[in-house]
GROMACS .gro file of C-alpha atoms in nm:
model
  141
    1UNK     CA    1   4.347   6.148  -1.938
    2UNK     CA    2   4.390   5.787  -1.816
    3UNK     CA    3   4.149   5.880  -1.548
    4UNK     CA    4   3.890   5.999  -1.823
    5UNK     CA    5   3.912   5.663  -2.011
    6UNK     CA    6   3.870   5.464  -1.685
    7UNK     CA    7   3.553   5.668  -1.588
    8UNK     CA    8   3.408   5.616  -1.960
    9UNK     CA    9   3.475   5.245  -1.954
   10UNK     CA   10   3.316   5.221  -1.602
   11UNK     CA   11   3.015   5.428  -1.712
   12UNK     CA   12   2.974   5.213  -2.032
   13UNK     CA   13   2.996   4.906  -1.823
   14UNK     CA   14   2.723   5.026  -1.564
   15UNK     CA   15   2.505   5.135  -1.855
   16UNK     CA   16   2.553   4.779  -2.015
   17UNK     CA   17   2.473   4.608  -1.691
   18UNK     CA   18   2.168   4.808  -1.632
   19UNK     CA   19   2.060   4.751  -2.005
   20UNK     CA   20   2.136   4.368  -1.957
   21UNK     CA   21   1.962   4.343  -1.627
   22UNK     CA   22   1.656   4.498  -1.776
   23UNK     CA   23   1.649   4.249  -2.055
   24UNK     CA   24   1.690   3.987  -1.810
   25UNK     CA   25   1.407   4.110  -1.603
   26UNK     CA   26   1.181   4.112  -1.924
   27UNK     CA   27   1.278   3.744  -1.973
   28UNK     CA   28   1.235   3.655  -1.618
   29UNK     CA   29   0.873   3.806  -1.619
   30UNK     CA   30   0.802   3.608  -1.934
   31UNK     CA   31   0.921   3.279  -1.777
   32UNK     CA   32   0.719   3.346  -1.455
   33UNK     CA   33   0.400   3.408  -1.669
   34UNK     CA   34   0.444   3.098  -1.854
   35UNK     CA   35   0.512   2.897  -1.531
   36UNK     CA   36   0.202   3.055  -1.367
   37UNK     CA   37  -0.014   2.951  -1.685
   38UNK     CA   38   0.116   2.582  -1.668
   39UNK     CA   39   0.041   2.570  -1.295
   40UNK     CA   40  -0.318   2.706  -1.368
   41UNK     CA   41  -0.358   2.455  -1.634
   42UNK     CA   42  -0.225   2.174  -1.413
   43UNK     CA   43  -0.456   2.272  -1.133
   44UNK     CA   44  -0.764   2.200  -1.360
   45UNK     CA   45  -0.649   1.906  -1.543
   46UNK     CA   46  -0.843   1.589  -1.461
   47UNK     CA   47  -0.695   1.245  -1.450
   48UNK     CA   48  -0.837   0.893  -1.354
   49UNK     CA   49  -0.669   0.633  -1.114
   50UNK     CA   50  -0.790   0.293  -1.017
   51UNK     CA   51  -0.753   0.168  -0.650
   52UNK     CA   52  -0.723  -0.196  -0.572
   53UNK     CA   53  -0.734  -0.368  -0.245
   54UNK     CA   54  -0.685  -0.730  -0.153
   55UNK     CA   55  -0.650  -0.912   0.176
   56UNK     CA   56  -0.881  -1.053   0.436
   57UNK     CA   57  -1.082  -0.920   0.728
   58UNK     CA   58  -1.106  -0.570   0.564
   59UNK     CA   59  -1.370  -0.380   0.778
   60UNK     CA   60  -1.358  -0.057   0.559
   61UNK     CA   61  -1.157   0.123   0.266
   62UNK     CA   62  -1.098   0.498   0.278
   63UNK     CA   63  -1.012   0.680  -0.052
   64UNK     CA   64  -0.979   0.992  -0.212
   65UNK     CA   65  -1.258   1.029  -0.466
   66UNK     CA   66  -1.203   1.364  -0.596
   67UNK     CA   67  -1.408   1.584  -0.356
   68UNK     CA   68  -1.261   1.861  -0.168
   69UNK     CA   69  -0.930   2.037  -0.277
   70UNK     CA   70  -0.581   1.935  -0.325
   71UNK     CA   71  -0.491   2.067   0.022
   72UNK     CA   72  -0.797   1.921   0.196
   73UNK     CA   73  -0.924   1.616   0.005
   74UNK     CA   74  -1.247   1.474   0.134
   75UNK     CA   75  -1.207   1.097   0.202
   76UNK     CA   76  -1.474   0.851   0.118
   77UNK     CA   77  -1.554   0.525   0.286
   78UNK     CA   78  -1.668   0.189   0.177
   79UNK     CA   79  -1.788  -0.036   0.468
   80UNK     CA   80  -1.760  -0.420   0.473
   81UNK     CA   81  -1.615  -0.419   0.091
   82UNK     CA   82  -1.613  -0.741  -0.112
   83UNK     CA   83  -1.249  -0.820  -0.172
   84UNK     CA   84  -1.076  -0.810  -0.412
   85UNK     CA   85  -1.198  -0.450  -0.427
   86UNK     CA   86  -1.132  -0.226  -0.725
   87UNK     CA   87  -1.259   0.142  -0.792
   88UNK     CA   88  -1.189   0.403  -1.061
   89UNK     CA   89  -1.207   0.775  -0.963
   90UNK     CA   90  -1.151   1.101  -1.132
   91UNK     CA   91  -0.917   1.346  -0.950
   92UNK     CA   92  -0.811   1.686  -1.030
   93UNK     CA   93  -0.465   1.868  -1.071
   94UNK     CA   94  -0.219   1.813  -0.786
   95UNK     CA   95  -0.477   1.626  -0.572
   96UNK     CA   96  -0.282   1.302  -0.450
   97UNK     CA   97  -0.447   0.966  -0.502
   98UNK     CA   98  -0.487   0.776  -0.172
   99UNK     CA   99  -0.638   0.459  -0.066
  100UNK     CA  100  -0.638   0.299   0.287
  101UNK     CA  101  -0.794  -0.056   0.384
  102UNK     CA  102  -0.855  -0.096   0.746
  103UNK     CA  103  -0.870  -0.455   0.880
  104UNK     CA  104  -0.971  -0.601   1.220
  105UNK     CA  105  -0.730  -0.866   1.218
  106UNK     CA  106  -0.346  -0.863   1.250
  107UNK     CA  107  -0.275  -1.107   0.984
  108UNK     CA  108  -0.481  -0.932   0.722
  109UNK     CA  109  -0.223  -0.986   0.432
  110UNK     CA  110  -0.337  -0.650   0.280
  111UNK     CA  111  -0.226  -0.508  -0.037
  112UNK     CA  112  -0.330  -0.170  -0.187
  113UNK     CA  113  -0.240  -0.019  -0.523
  114UNK     CA  114  -0.284   0.308  -0.706
  115UNK     CA  115  -0.302   0.254  -1.102
  116UNK     CA  116  -0.256   0.524  -1.337
  117UNK     CA  117  -0.291   0.441  -1.725
  118UNK     CA  118  -0.226   0.072  -1.667
  119UNK     CA  119   0.091   0.147  -1.451
  120UNK     CA  120   0.111   0.100  -1.073
  121UNK     CA  121   0.241   0.416  -0.929
  122UNK     CA  122   0.205   0.322  -0.545
  123UNK     CA  123   0.175  -0.015  -0.393
  124UNK     CA  124   0.207  -0.139  -0.035
  125UNK     CA  125   0.177  -0.473   0.126
  126UNK     CA  126   0.146  -0.574   0.490
  127UNK     CA  127  -0.016  -0.762   0.762
  128UNK     CA  128  -0.110  -0.473   0.990
  129UNK     CA  129  -0.453  -0.384   1.048
  130UNK     CA  130  -0.399  -0.029   0.874
  131UNK     CA  131  -0.233  -0.007   0.528
  132UNK     CA  132  -0.224   0.318   0.322
  133UNK     CA  133  -0.116   0.401  -0.061
  134UNK     CA  134  -0.064   0.767  -0.122
  135UNK     CA  135   0.082   0.852  -0.438
  136UNK     CA  136   0.187   1.194  -0.585
  137UNK     CA  137  -0.041   1.322  -0.851
  138UNK     CA  138   0.086   1.202  -1.205
  139UNK     CA  139   0.010   1.544  -1.346
  140UNK     CA  140   0.279   1.688  -1.121
  141UNK     CA  141   0.549   1.460  -1.265
   0.00000   0.00000   0.00000
């Protein structure tokens, strides 16, 4: 008799576990679907950033202007920019904002910034001939 009770309890436990896992599976699928929907929405969401560059002797500035893809952004170039330089661009989804001034002098005193909604999200300063500001897309945060 004792063996019968143990078997019945074990069978009930296994059935309960299977039923519980089935319910968890449905909940997990719902969470996955919602997450996929959020990622899809984020991929198409547009945002604006403003790039700012100051310094001296800047030969060119390369920046992500929104062309290409997040995994392969196409950089744009401005030759012989007038400083201070400022440019607002529209990017999409997880595409990272990036700006990089290139100087011909070692004492360029360069500063680059990425500004999103009035807040500096990336800034770098240096005297090197090449400086870069690459930020994480604010859509991802």
